[in-house]
Short mmCIF file of C-alpha atoms in Angstrom, two decimals:
data_model
loop_
_atom_site.label_atom_id
_atom_site.label_comp_id
_atom_site.label_asym_id
_atom_site.label_seq_id
_atom_site.Cartn_x
_atom_site.Cartn_y
_atom_site.Cartn_z
CA MET A 1 0.06 0.50 -0.06
CA LYS A 2 0.85 3.27 -1.15
CA MET A 3 1.85 6.09 1.96
CA GLU A 4 -0.41 8.79 0.39
CA GLN A 5 -3.01 6.25 0.21
CA PHE A 6 -2.07 5.13 3.97
CA ALA A 7 -2.15 8.73 4.74
CA PHE A 8 -5.81 8.92 4.29
CA LYS A 9 -7.26 5.87 5.39
CA SER A 10 -5.43 7.09 8.30
CA ARG A 11 -7.32 10.28 8.76
CA VAL A 12 -10.62 9.50 7.86
CA TRP A 13 -10.27 7.34 10.23
CA LEU A 14 -8.86 9.28 12.89
CA ALA A 15 -11.69 11.22 11.95
CA GLY A 16 -13.83 10.66 16.01
CA ALA A 17 -12.66 12.12 18.32
CA ALA A 18 -12.03 10.14 21.52
CA LEU A 19 -9.71 8.08 19.36
CA ALA A 20 -8.05 10.31 18.08
CA ALA A 21 -6.70 11.24 21.79
CA ALA A 22 -5.84 7.27 21.58
CA LEU A 23 -3.86 7.41 19.26
CA ALA A 24 -2.50 10.78 20.07
CA ALA A 25 1.29 11.09 20.15
CA SER A 26 1.70 13.50 22.71
CA PRO A 27 1.99 13.58 26.23
CA ALA A 28 -1.31 14.83 27.35
CA PHE A 29 -3.76 11.80 26.15
CA ALA A 30 -7.84 11.77 26.80
CA VAL A 31 -9.55 9.17 28.86
CA THR A 32 -9.87 5.67 26.54
CA PRO A 33 -13.40 5.70 24.82
CA ALA A 34 -15.87 2.62 26.30
CA ASP A 35 -15.78 0.71 23.22
CA THR A 36 -12.44 1.27 22.65
CA LEU A 37 -9.55 -1.42 24.58
CA VAL A 38 -5.99 0.48 23.86
CA GLU A 39 -2.37 -1.64 25.49
CA GLY A 40 0.46 -0.24 25.67
CA PHE A 41 2.23 -2.03 23.45
CA ALA A 42 6.78 -2.79 22.59
CA ILE A 43 5.30 -3.32 18.72
CA ASP A 44 8.74 -2.75 17.25
CA ASP A 45 9.35 -5.96 16.08
CA ILE A 46 6.85 -6.28 13.35
CA ILE A 47 8.16 -6.64 9.50
CA SER A 48 4.68 -8.12 8.52
CA MET A 49 1.06 -8.94 8.90
CA ASP A 50 0.77 -11.86 6.17
CA PRO A 51 0.04 -14.87 8.42
CA ALA A 52 2.20 -17.21 5.34
CA GLU A 53 5.76 -14.26 6.17
CA ALA A 54 5.30 -12.79 10.18
CA PHE A 55 7.62 -15.16 12.58
CA GLU A 56 7.44 -12.20 15.58
CA LEU A 57 5.83 -13.15 19.18
CA SER A 58 3.29 -8.84 18.48
CA THR A 59 2.53 -9.80 15.50
CA ALA A 60 1.01 -13.73 16.36
CA GLU A 61 -0.72 -11.94 18.92
CA VAL A 62 -2.53 -8.94 16.91
CA THR A 63 -2.66 -12.63 13.43
CA GLY A 64 -4.33 -15.17 16.77
CA ASN A 65 -7.30 -12.12 16.59
CA THR A 66 -7.57 -11.94 13.68
CA TYR A 67 -7.66 -14.58 12.63
CA ASP A 68 -9.20 -18.31 12.22
CA LEU A 69 -6.75 -21.54 12.05
CA LEU A 70 -8.23 -25.57 11.17
CA VAL A 71 -7.98 -26.23 14.81
CA ARG A 72 -6.76 -24.81 17.56
CA LEU A 73 -5.08 -25.20 20.45
CA ASP A 74 -7.28 -25.95 23.59
CA LEU A 75 -6.64 -22.94 26.09
CA ASN A 76 -8.88 -25.59 29.04
CA ASP A 77 -5.90 -28.79 27.96
CA THR A 78 -3.14 -27.48 26.06
CA SER A 79 -2.83 -30.81 25.45
CA LYS A 80 -5.57 -31.09 23.06
CA VAL A 81 -6.52 -29.00 19.94
CA LYS A 82 -10.31 -27.73 19.12
CA GLY A 83 -12.12 -27.16 16.04
CA ASP A 84 -11.84 -23.75 14.69
CA LEU A 85 -13.00 -23.50 11.09
CA ALA A 86 -12.50 -27.34 10.65
CA GLU A 87 -15.76 -29.13 12.11
CA SER A 88 -14.15 -31.90 12.73
CA TRP A 89 -11.81 -34.30 11.27
CA THR A 90 -10.34 -38.17 10.73
CA VAL A 91 -6.59 -39.31 10.44
CA SER A 92 -6.29 -42.33 8.32
CA ASP A 93 -4.99 -45.88 9.42
CA ASP A 94 -1.95 -45.38 7.78
CA GLY A 95 -1.35 -42.17 10.09
CA LEU A 96 -0.71 -39.90 6.14
CA THR A 97 -3.87 -37.88 5.79
CA TYR A 98 -5.72 -35.52 7.96
CA THR A 99 -9.99 -35.67 6.04
CA PHE A 100 -11.19 -32.14 8.32
CA LYS A 101 -14.74 -31.29 8.24
CA LEU A 102 -15.12 -27.36 7.85
CA LYS A 103 -18.20 -26.18 9.47
CA PRO A 104 -20.95 -24.64 6.96
CA GLY A 105 -21.86 -21.05 6.30
CA LEU A 106 -18.76 -20.25 7.97
CA LYS A 107 -17.41 -16.72 6.32
CA PHE A 108 -14.36 -13.61 5.81
CA ALA A 109 -14.28 -10.19 7.01
CA SER A 110 -15.27 -8.99 3.72
CA GLY A 111 -18.33 -11.06 2.93
CA ASN A 112 -16.83 -14.23 0.76
CA PRO A 113 -17.82 -17.73 1.72
CA ILE A 114 -14.62 -19.77 3.05
CA THR A 115 -14.65 -23.20 1.93
CA ALA A 116 -11.50 -26.05 1.62
CA ALA A 117 -10.85 -23.93 -1.90
CA ASP A 118 -9.26 -21.11 0.36
CA VAL A 119 -7.68 -23.13 2.99
CA ALA A 120 -5.88 -25.52 0.38
CA TYR A 121 -4.94 -21.85 -1.06
CA SER A 122 -3.22 -20.80 2.57
CA PHE A 123 -1.10 -23.39 2.68
CA GLU A 124 0.06 -23.79 -1.06
CA ARG A 125 0.62 -19.36 -1.19
CA ALA A 126 2.17 -20.32 3.00
CA VAL A 127 4.26 -23.13 1.01
CA LYS A 128 5.03 -21.85 -2.60
CA LEU A 129 6.37 -17.77 -0.75
CA ASP A 130 8.38 -19.96 1.73
CA LEU A 131 10.11 -17.73 3.87
CA SER A 132 9.38 -17.48 7.39
CA PRO A 133 7.56 -19.73 8.97
CA ALA A 134 6.98 -21.94 6.05
CA PHE A 135 8.99 -25.02 7.93
CA ILE A 136 6.09 -26.08 9.96
CA ILE A 137 4.26 -26.72 7.01
CA ASP A 138 7.35 -28.35 4.76
CA GLN A 139 8.74 -30.52 7.04
CA PHE A 140 6.28 -32.75 6.76
CA GLY A 141 7.05 -33.37 2.59
CA ILE A 142 5.93 -29.84 1.20
CA ASN A 143 7.12 -28.33 -1.00
CA GLY A 144 5.75 -25.96 -4.25
CA ASP A 145 5.47 -28.78 -6.71
CA ASN A 146 3.86 -31.22 -4.32
CA VAL A 147 1.12 -28.60 -2.21
CA THR A 148 -1.08 -28.97 -4.27
CA GLU A 149 -2.54 -32.28 -4.33
CA LYS A 150 -1.01 -32.45 -0.28
CA ALA A 151 -3.18 -30.00 0.45
CA LYS A 152 -5.92 -29.92 -1.78
CA ALA A 153 -9.28 -29.31 -1.44
CA ILE A 154 -12.20 -32.63 -1.48
CA ASP A 155 -15.05 -29.88 -1.79
CA ASP A 156 -16.66 -26.94 -0.67
CA THR A 157 -15.99 -28.09 2.93
CA THR A 158 -13.42 -31.01 2.70
CA PHE A 159 -10.04 -29.80 3.30
CA GLN A 160 -7.67 -33.51 2.16
CA PHE A 161 -4.26 -32.59 4.56
CA THR A 162 -1.36 -35.65 3.53
CA VAL A 163 1.95 -36.15 4.98
CA ASP A 164 4.67 -38.15 4.26
CA LYS A 165 5.79 -39.73 7.60
CA SER A 166 3.21 -41.38 10.92
CA TYR A 167 3.48 -38.99 12.87
CA ALA A 168 1.97 -38.80 16.01
CA PRO A 169 -1.34 -36.53 15.24
CA SER A 170 -0.98 -34.26 18.43
CA PHE A 171 1.83 -32.87 16.76
CA VAL A 172 0.70 -32.19 12.80
CA LEU A 173 -2.75 -30.77 14.50
CA ASN A 174 -0.29 -28.65 16.55
CA CYS A 175 1.50 -27.90 14.36
CA LEU A 176 -1.32 -26.55 12.33
CA SER A 177 -2.65 -24.83 14.53
CA SER A 178 0.29 -22.30 15.05
CA THR A 179 -0.07 -18.61 12.58
CA VAL A 180 1.49 -20.07 9.19
CA GLY A 181 -1.75 -21.88 9.82
CA SER A 182 -4.20 -19.52 9.57
CA VAL A 183 -6.66 -19.64 6.81
CA VAL A 184 -6.99 -16.03 4.10
CA ASP A 185 -10.17 -14.76 1.68
CA SER A 186 -8.36 -16.56 -1.90
CA LYS A 187 -10.54 -13.70 -3.98
CA LEU A 188 -9.16 -11.10 -1.68
CA VAL A 189 -5.59 -12.23 -2.35
CA LYS A 190 -5.92 -12.70 -5.64
CA GLU A 191 -7.58 -10.23 -5.89
CA HIS A 192 -4.42 -8.10 -4.45
CA ALA A 193 -1.08 -11.14 -6.40
CA LYS A 194 1.38 -8.93 -8.30
CA ALA A 195 3.09 -10.76 -10.88
CA VAL A 196 7.26 -11.15 -10.35
CA THR A 197 9.74 -12.91 -12.34
CA PRO A 198 9.55 -15.80 -11.49
CA SER A 199 13.75 -16.30 -10.31
CA ASP A 200 16.14 -19.10 -7.71
CA ASP A 201 14.46 -17.22 -4.97
CA HIS A 202 11.22 -17.74 -5.94
CA LYS A 203 9.79 -19.46 -9.22
CA TRP A 204 6.70 -18.39 -9.13
CA ASP A 205 5.33 -15.51 -11.56
CA ASN A 206 3.03 -14.17 -8.86
CA ASP A 207 3.93 -13.29 -5.29
CA PHE A 208 0.62 -14.22 -4.28
CA GLY A 209 -0.69 -10.95 -2.93
CA ASN A 210 2.56 -10.45 0.24
CA ALA A 211 2.96 -7.29 -1.28
CA TRP A 212 -0.51 -6.32 -0.15
CA LEU A 213 -0.80 -8.70 2.54
CA LYS A 214 1.87 -6.68 4.11
CA THR A 215 -0.06 -4.28 4.82
CA GLY A 216 -3.98 -5.41 4.42
CA TYR A 217 -6.15 -8.12 5.83
CA ALA A 218 -7.82 -10.36 4.34
CA GLY A 219 -9.34 -13.10 7.28
CA SER A 220 -12.18 -13.87 9.74
CA GLY A 221 -11.01 -13.92 12.65
CA PRO A 222 -13.19 -11.90 15.53
CA PHE A 223 -11.30 -8.99 14.86
CA LYS A 224 -10.38 -7.18 11.35
CA LEU A 225 -6.44 -5.87 10.82
CA ARG A 226 -7.97 -1.97 10.08
CA GLU A 227 -4.14 -0.47 9.95
CA TRP A 228 -0.96 -0.79 11.44
CA ARG A 229 1.35 1.83 11.62
CA ALA A 230 4.87 1.00 12.32
CA ASN A 231 5.99 2.31 15.32
CA GLU A 232 3.32 2.94 15.83
CA ALA A 233 0.36 1.80 16.41
CA VAL A 234 -1.91 -1.49 15.50
CA VAL A 235 -6.22 -0.73 14.80
CA MET A 236 -7.93 -4.24 14.99
CA GLU A 237 -11.55 -3.36 14.08
CA ARG A 238 -14.52 -5.88 15.90
CA ASN A 239 -15.23 -7.93 12.58
CA ASP A 240 -18.96 -8.78 12.02
CA ASN A 241 -19.48 -10.87 9.82
CA TYR A 242 -17.58 -13.26 12.54
CA TRP A 243 -19.29 -16.67 12.96
CA GLY A 244 -18.89 -17.08 16.33
CA ASP A 245 -18.85 -15.18 19.65
CA LYS A 246 -18.81 -11.50 18.64
CA PRO A 247 -15.72 -9.07 20.43
CA LYS A 248 -17.50 -7.05 23.34
CA LEU A 249 -15.84 -3.99 22.63
CA ALA A 250 -15.68 -2.31 18.57
CA ARG A 251 -11.62 -2.04 18.38
CA VAL A 252 -8.32 -2.68 19.51
CA ILE A 253 -5.69 -0.64 19.56
CA TYR A 254 -1.91 -1.39 20.38
CA ARG A 255 -0.28 1.94 21.47
CA HIS A 256 3.58 1.32 20.15
CA MET A 257 5.62 2.09 23.50
CA LYS A 258 8.92 1.02 24.66
CA GLU A 259 9.16 2.41 27.89
CA SER A 260 7.97 0.52 30.79
CA SER A 261 7.54 4.17 32.96
CA ALA A 262 5.50 5.32 29.75
CA GLN A 263 3.84 2.31 30.43
CA ARG A 264 3.34 3.22 33.71
CA LEU A 265 2.63 5.82 34.23
CA ALA A 266 -0.28 6.61 31.55
CA LEU A 267 -1.73 4.13 32.89
CA GLN A 268 -2.25 5.65 35.60
CA ASN A 269 -3.91 8.77 34.19
CA GLY A 270 -6.16 6.88 31.89
CA ASP A 271 -4.42 6.62 28.78
CA ILE A 272 -4.32 3.74 28.04
CA ASP A 273 -6.07 0.04 30.30
CA VAL A 274 -3.82 -2.28 30.12
CA ALA A 275 0.37 -2.19 29.74
CA ARG A 276 2.26 -5.04 28.06
CA ASN A 277 5.88 -4.31 29.03
CA LEU A 278 6.25 -3.08 32.63
CA GLU A 279 9.23 -3.32 34.93
CA PRO A 280 9.86 -5.07 38.52
CA ASN A 281 10.14 -1.42 39.43
CA ASP A 282 7.19 -0.16 37.84
CA LEU A 283 5.02 -3.52 39.01
CA ASN A 284 5.64 -2.22 42.28
CA ALA A 285 4.57 1.48 41.86
CA ILE A 286 0.92 0.12 40.81
CA ALA A 287 0.97 -2.00 44.10
CA GLY A 288 -1.45 0.50 45.73
CA ASP A 289 -3.14 1.90 43.06
CA SER A 290 -7.18 -0.09 44.27
CA ASN A 291 -7.41 1.61 39.95
CA LEU A 292 -5.78 -0.63 39.11
CA THR A 293 -4.61 -4.51 38.88
CA THR A 294 -2.41 -7.08 36.77
CA THR A 295 -2.57 -10.34 35.58
CA SER A 296 0.34 -13.01 34.88
CA ALA A 297 0.62 -16.35 32.85
CA PRO A 298 4.05 -18.86 32.19
CA LYS A 299 5.34 -17.60 28.80
CA GLY A 300 6.54 -20.57 26.54
CA THR A 301 8.79 -17.70 25.76
CA VAL A 302 12.46 -18.48 26.78
CA TRP A 303 15.47 -15.92 26.15
CA TYR A 304 18.89 -16.77 25.76
CA ILE A 305 22.05 -14.96 24.38
CA SER A 306 23.32 -16.94 20.86
CA LEU A 307 27.10 -16.83 19.04
CA ASN A 308 27.53 -16.33 15.61
CA GLN A 309 29.50 -19.71 15.14
CA LYS A 310 31.37 -17.67 10.76
CA ASN A 311 32.76 -16.40 13.26
CA GLU A 312 36.03 -18.25 13.93
CA THR A 313 36.40 -16.98 17.87
CA LEU A 314 33.07 -17.99 18.97
CA ALA A 315 33.16 -21.20 17.10
CA LYS A 316 36.18 -22.26 19.52
CA PRO A 317 34.58 -24.91 21.48
CA GLU A 318 36.07 -24.11 24.73
CA VAL A 319 34.34 -20.43 23.68
CA ARG A 320 30.90 -21.20 23.68
CA GLN A 321 31.20 -22.26 27.29
CA ALA A 322 32.94 -20.09 28.11
CA PHE A 323 29.77 -17.66 28.10
CA LYS A 324 27.39 -19.78 29.76
CA TYR A 325 30.07 -18.59 32.55
CA LEU A 326 29.63 -14.97 31.95
CA ILE A 327 26.07 -15.16 33.18
CA ASP A 328 25.34 -13.49 36.49
CA TYR A 329 21.72 -15.94 36.15
CA ASP A 330 21.61 -14.68 39.93
CA ALA A 331 21.53 -11.22 39.94
CA LEU A 332 19.29 -10.37 36.90
CA GLY A 333 16.84 -12.87 38.57
CA SER A 334 16.16 -10.97 41.92
CA THR A 335 16.41 -7.35 39.51
CA LEU A 336 15.49 -7.14 35.48
CA LEU A 337 13.28 -10.24 36.03
CA LYS A 338 11.74 -10.84 39.32
CA GLY A 339 8.48 -11.17 39.17
CA ILE A 340 8.04 -11.36 34.89
CA GLY A 341 10.52 -14.61 34.32
CA GLU A 342 12.01 -17.33 35.82
CA ILE A 343 16.18 -18.54 35.05
CA HIS A 344 16.05 -21.35 32.71
CA GLN A 345 18.08 -22.61 30.97
CA THR A 346 16.57 -25.43 29.09
CA PHE A 347 16.01 -25.24 25.66
CA LEU A 348 11.86 -26.90 26.32
CA PRO A 349 10.22 -24.78 28.75
CA LYS A 350 8.68 -25.62 31.44
CA GLY A 351 5.36 -28.38 31.27
CA ASP A 352 6.53 -29.40 28.55
CA LEU A 353 6.90 -33.37 27.77
CA GLY A 354 10.85 -34.19 28.40
CA GLU A 355 11.86 -30.81 29.96
CA LEU A 356 14.72 -31.24 31.75
CA ASP A 357 15.00 -29.06 34.71
CA GLU A 358 19.08 -28.02 34.38
CA ASN A 359 20.64 -24.66 36.07
CA PRO A 360 23.62 -26.10 35.94
CA TYR A 361 25.66 -22.40 34.46
CA LYS A 362 26.82 -19.70 37.39
CA LEU A 363 28.72 -16.68 37.06
CA ASP A 364 32.43 -18.22 37.84
CA VAL A 365 34.91 -15.65 36.14
CA ALA A 366 37.40 -17.55 37.30
CA LYS A 367 36.05 -20.65 35.45
CA ALA A 368 35.58 -17.96 32.19
CA LYS A 369 39.03 -18.52 32.24
CA GLU A 370 40.26 -21.09 32.42
CA LEU A 371 38.17 -22.17 28.67
CA LEU A 372 39.35 -18.89 27.96
CA GLU A 373 43.35 -19.28 28.00
CA LYS A 374 42.69 -22.98 26.94
CA ALA A 375 40.91 -21.81 23.66
CA GLY A 376 44.67 -19.35 23.50
CA LEU A 377 42.11 -16.03 24.41
CA LYS A 378 44.23 -15.11 27.36
CA ASP A 379 44.01 -11.77 27.01
CA GLY A 380 41.06 -12.30 25.59
CA PHE A 381 39.36 -10.44 22.43
CA LYS A 382 36.61 -7.81 21.04
CA VAL A 383 33.07 -8.60 19.56
CA THR A 384 29.54 -7.36 19.14
CA MET A 385 26.31 -7.95 20.26
CA ASP A 386 23.12 -6.73 18.68
CA VAL A 387 20.55 -4.90 20.98
CA ARG A 388 17.00 -4.26 20.96
CA VAL A 389 17.01 -1.82 22.61
CA GLY A 390 14.47 -1.94 25.81
CA GLN A 391 13.96 -3.69 28.83
CA PRO A 392 14.97 -6.23 30.33
CA THR A 393 17.05 -6.31 27.36
CA THR A 394 18.90 -3.62 26.93
CA GLY A 395 20.16 -4.17 31.25
CA MET A 396 20.52 -8.58 30.93
CA ALA A 397 23.64 -6.20 27.50
CA GLU A 398 24.86 -3.84 29.49
CA SER A 399 25.37 -6.89 32.69
CA ILE A 400 26.45 -9.30 30.22
CA GLN A 401 29.34 -6.57 29.34
CA GLN A 402 29.65 -5.76 32.39
CA THR A 403 30.72 -9.75 33.93
CA ALA A 404 32.34 -11.09 30.92
CA ALA A 405 35.51 -7.57 30.49
CA GLN A 406 35.98 -8.84 33.56
CA ALA A 407 37.18 -12.32 31.57
CA GLY A 408 38.34 -9.69 29.41
CA VAL A 409 35.56 -10.20 27.54
CA LYS A 410 34.81 -6.87 25.31
CA ILE A 411 31.63 -6.63 23.92
CA GLU A 412 30.09 -3.69 21.84
CA ILE A 413 26.37 -3.06 22.55
CA ILE A 414 24.55 -2.25 18.47
CA PRO A 415 21.28 -0.98 19.63
CA GLY A 416 18.20 -0.95 17.15
CA ASP A 417 14.79 -1.69 17.10
CA GLY A 418 13.00 -4.53 17.27
CA LYS A 419 12.83 -4.76 13.02
CA GLN A 420 16.35 -3.57 12.37
CA THR A 421 18.37 -6.21 15.45
CA LEU A 422 15.64 -9.59 13.82
CA THR A 423 16.42 -8.95 10.18
CA LYS A 424 20.28 -8.52 11.29
CA TYR A 425 20.46 -12.13 13.36
CA ARG A 426 17.94 -13.43 9.96
CA ALA A 427 21.01 -13.48 7.50
CA ARG A 428 24.03 -14.91 9.94
CA ASN A 429 25.25 -10.98 9.85
CA HIS A 430 25.76 -10.57 13.18
CA ASP A 431 28.42 -12.15 16.63
CA ILE A 432 26.35 -12.17 19.39
CA TYR A 433 22.47 -12.18 19.78
CA ILE A 434 20.26 -11.76 22.88
CA GLY A 435 16.51 -12.17 22.32
CA GLN A 436 13.22 -14.49 22.89
CA TRP A 437 11.69 -17.86 21.55
CA GLY A 438 8.96 -18.26 21.95
CA GLN A 439 7.57 -22.05 21.06
CA ASP A 440 5.24 -22.07 17.48
CA TYR A 441 2.75 -25.08 18.24
CA PHE A 442 2.53 -26.89 21.71
CA ASP A 443 4.92 -29.74 20.70
CA PRO A 444 8.72 -30.78 22.25
CA ASN A 445 9.92 -30.33 18.63
CA SER A 446 8.54 -26.89 17.44
CA ASN A 447 11.63 -25.92 20.31
CA ALA A 448 13.92 -29.03 19.83
CA GLN A 449 14.16 -28.46 15.75
CA THR A 450 14.99 -24.60 16.03
CA PHE A 451 17.79 -24.99 19.45
CA ALA A 452 18.87 -28.68 17.25
CA SER A 453 18.42 -28.95 14.43
CA ASN A 454 19.97 -27.01 10.89
CA PRO A 455 19.67 -29.86 8.37
CA ASP A 456 21.17 -27.90 5.53
CA ASN A 457 24.43 -24.44 7.65
CA SER A 458 24.86 -23.84 3.35
CA ASP A 459 23.44 -19.65 3.40
CA ASP A 460 21.20 -21.17 1.19
CA GLY A 461 19.17 -23.59 3.56
CA LYS A 462 16.02 -23.03 3.34
CA VAL A 463 14.95 -24.55 7.21
CA ALA A 464 16.30 -21.58 9.05
CA THR A 465 16.18 -22.74 12.55
CA LEU A 466 18.45 -20.79 15.49
CA ALA A 467 20.90 -23.08 14.72
CA TRP A 468 20.84 -22.04 11.34
CA ARG A 469 21.33 -18.59 11.73
CA ASN A 470 23.53 -18.84 14.41
CA ALA A 471 25.39 -20.82 11.28
CA TRP A 472 25.89 -24.00 14.07
CA ASP A 473 26.95 -27.52 11.87
CA ILE A 474 25.35 -30.20 13.56
CA PRO A 475 24.04 -32.97 11.28
CA ASP A 476 24.11 -35.75 14.82
CA LEU A 477 21.68 -33.45 17.06
CA THR A 478 19.87 -32.97 13.45
CA LYS A 479 19.32 -36.66 13.24
CA GLN A 480 18.75 -37.40 16.22
CA THR A 481 15.86 -34.48 16.65
CA GLU A 482 14.11 -36.18 14.19
CA ALA A 483 14.34 -38.89 15.39
CA ALA A 484 12.57 -37.94 18.57
CA LEU A 485 9.74 -36.79 16.01
CA LEU A 486 8.45 -39.99 14.99
CA GLU A 487 9.15 -42.53 18.39
CA LYS A 488 5.23 -42.87 19.51
CA ASP A 489 6.20 -43.55 23.38
CA SER A 490 5.69 -40.40 25.34
CA ALA A 491 8.30 -42.21 27.67
CA LYS A 492 10.90 -42.87 25.47
CA ARG A 493 9.79 -39.83 23.33
CA ALA A 494 10.92 -37.54 26.44
CA ASP A 495 13.80 -38.99 27.26
CA MET A 496 15.46 -38.30 23.65
CA TYR A 497 14.36 -34.14 24.36
CA LYS A 498 15.80 -34.35 27.94
CA GLU A 499 19.22 -36.59 26.15
CA LEU A 500 19.32 -33.25 23.38
CA GLN A 501 18.57 -30.85 25.85
CA GLN A 502 21.81 -32.17 28.19
CA LYS A 503 24.21 -31.84 24.12
CA VAL A 504 21.97 -28.38 24.20
CA LEU A 505 23.40 -27.31 27.40
CA ASP A 506 26.98 -28.91 26.59
CA THR A 507 28.16 -27.13 23.03
CA SER A 508 26.18 -25.45 20.98
CA PRO A 509 26.64 -21.45 20.54
CA PHE A 510 22.94 -20.44 23.43
CA ALA A 511 23.03 -19.57 26.89
CA ILE A 512 19.49 -19.69 27.74
CA ILE A 513 19.25 -17.25 30.16
CA TYR A 514 15.13 -17.73 31.95
CA GLN A 515 11.04 -17.94 30.35
CA GLN A 516 9.22 -15.88 30.77
CA ILE A 517 6.14 -14.70 32.97
CA GLU A 518 4.40 -12.23 30.80
CA VAL A 519 3.11 -9.49 33.37
CA ALA A 520 0.27 -6.97 32.32
CA GLY A 521 -1.11 -3.93 34.50
CA ILE A 522 -4.86 -3.09 33.65
CA SER A 523 -7.63 -1.25 35.15
CA SER A 524 -9.77 -2.43 37.27
CA LYS A 525 -12.21 -1.17 34.87
CA LEU A 526 -11.99 -3.81 32.83
CA GLN A 527 -13.45 -7.51 33.04
CA GLY A 528 -12.47 -10.39 30.72
CA PHE A 529 -8.03 -9.59 30.26
CA LYS A 530 -6.37 -12.40 30.47
CA LEU A 531 -3.33 -13.98 29.11
CA GLY A 532 -3.17 -17.03 27.56
CA PRO A 533 0.67 -19.82 27.80
CA SER A 534 2.11 -17.72 24.30
CA PHE A 535 1.09 -13.99 21.93
CA ASP A 536 -1.15 -15.68 20.17
CA THR A 537 -2.71 -17.35 22.25
CA ASN A 538 -3.49 -13.12 24.60
CA PHE A 539 -7.30 -13.24 22.90
CA VAL A 540 -9.09 -9.60 23.66
CA SER A 541 -13.06 -11.28 21.73
CA GLU A 542 -13.78 -11.14 25.54
CA VAL A 543 -12.57 -8.06 27.59
CA SER A 544 -15.31 -5.19 28.18
CA LYS A 545 -14.84 -2.33 30.75
CA GLU A 546 -17.52 -1.79 33.22
#
C-alpha cells in the first residue's frame, strides 16, 4: 500500500475525536473510549502482517485475534486442540491423511464464503512463498511442487492434508494450530496478487498477494486488521461477519510504547487500559493503586544469547562454554527479571514433554578465564552484540557486557529496534544476539527443531532454525531431533528430548537465561482480560469495560 494512501486511510479513521486522543503521540492524552481497548505494547518487532511471512511475537498476537485456523489450541487443556474452522477431522489408518470437515455457513470479514479451496490456497501460498514460518508445513514432506496435491480441497467443505510419515497426530494438529496455518480469503488475496519474474528464490509468476498483505488483511477472526503503522500503532476493529461470539468491544489499539515508565504513567492516568511491558519497579509502583491490578501467565518463551559460529573466535568450543559462565543469572533473576521471568537454562520450557529442569551454570569468571586460556585467548577479545532497545533486553545485555569484561571479553553493544536486529540476525550477520524465542506450537519439537536441528548449514539453507541462524552445523543432533519426532512412546520420546537438551547445554552456542512470565498491568474497568500461554493466544474478544 502506498504511503499516501495509507495516510488518507489514517485521516479518515482518526476523524473521531476520542479515537484520535487514544492514538495521540503527545504526552497529554484523553481517557480511553468506552468501546475501545488501548494497550501500551512494544511492537517494533513487527515486519509484516502476512501470516505466511510474519514470525514475530507481537504479530502473532494480532494474527491470533484476526485470523482463523483449522484447529486451535484448547486453552482448557493445552495438550489438546479444538476445532476452529474445522467442525471435525479424521486420520487415515496409515496415519498419513488428515481429512477436515468445515463448519457450515462461514464467512470472511469481506463477506466472501469460507471454503476448503481457501484453506488449500492458504497452504499453497505459505509453502510457495517459502518465508520464515513455511518450515512448519514443509517438514511434512511438502514443497512448492507437491503442495497442491498434499493440501487440497475435496469439495467446498472438505480439506485433505497428506503427510510423508506416520507422525503422532497430536504433533501434526499442533503444527496446524500455528499462525502459518491461518486461512486467508483467496478471492481477495488473488485480486491483490502481483505478477513477478520467476527467480532462483521464487520460481512462481506471482507474489500470492504478499506485498499487499504486508499491511493488508484477508481474514475471518473476531477482529479485523484496520491498519498497522510501523513503530506507532496497530488498530483492530470488530468483525461483524465473525461466525462465533462477537467481540464485546468495537476496536482494540496497540500503541507502540517502549519504556516501562511511560506505560505505567499512561496506565495510571487512564490514557491506556493495559500496560504490557512493565518492569519490576513499575509493577511495584502500581501495586497499591486501587484503580489498577495485574495479571500474569507463564509463557512458552525463553530468552537467550547466541554466538554466530561464522565468527572463528566464537566458534571455539571453549568460548561457547565460557560465555555460559559469564552471565550473572542470580543477579538478573533478583532484579531485572523479578516477577517477569524464572531462571531456566534448557531449551524446553517448563511444562513441556521432556523438559529438563537443570540450571548448571552460575557466574564464574575464574572458570571462564580458564576456558578462554585453553582456547588461546588468555588476553580476551572484542566482539559485538545486537540488542533490541528496551527492557529487559538492554539491561540484560549491559549486565553481560560488564561480567564478560571481567574475563577480558570486550562487548560492543549495537542497539536497534526489533525489526533491525531481527533482520540482521536472520541474515546471519551478527556476532552475538540477545533475544527471545516463543514456541510456534505446543509440542517439544517446536523448540528442539530450532535449537538442535540444522539440516543445511549453507547460506542458502531453507530451514532457518536458530541453529542455522548461528551457523551451528550439527548433523548428528539433527538426526536425533528427527528421530524424537517419530517416537510414538511418550516416555521414550521424553527421554530423547532430555538427552538433546543436555547436549545443547554442554556444547551449543546458546546460553539460555530464563523463561518468561508475562505480566500486564490493567485498569480495574476491564473485565475478561487474560493472558494466554503464548502470544497468539492472548485473545481480546472477551474483554469488556464497565
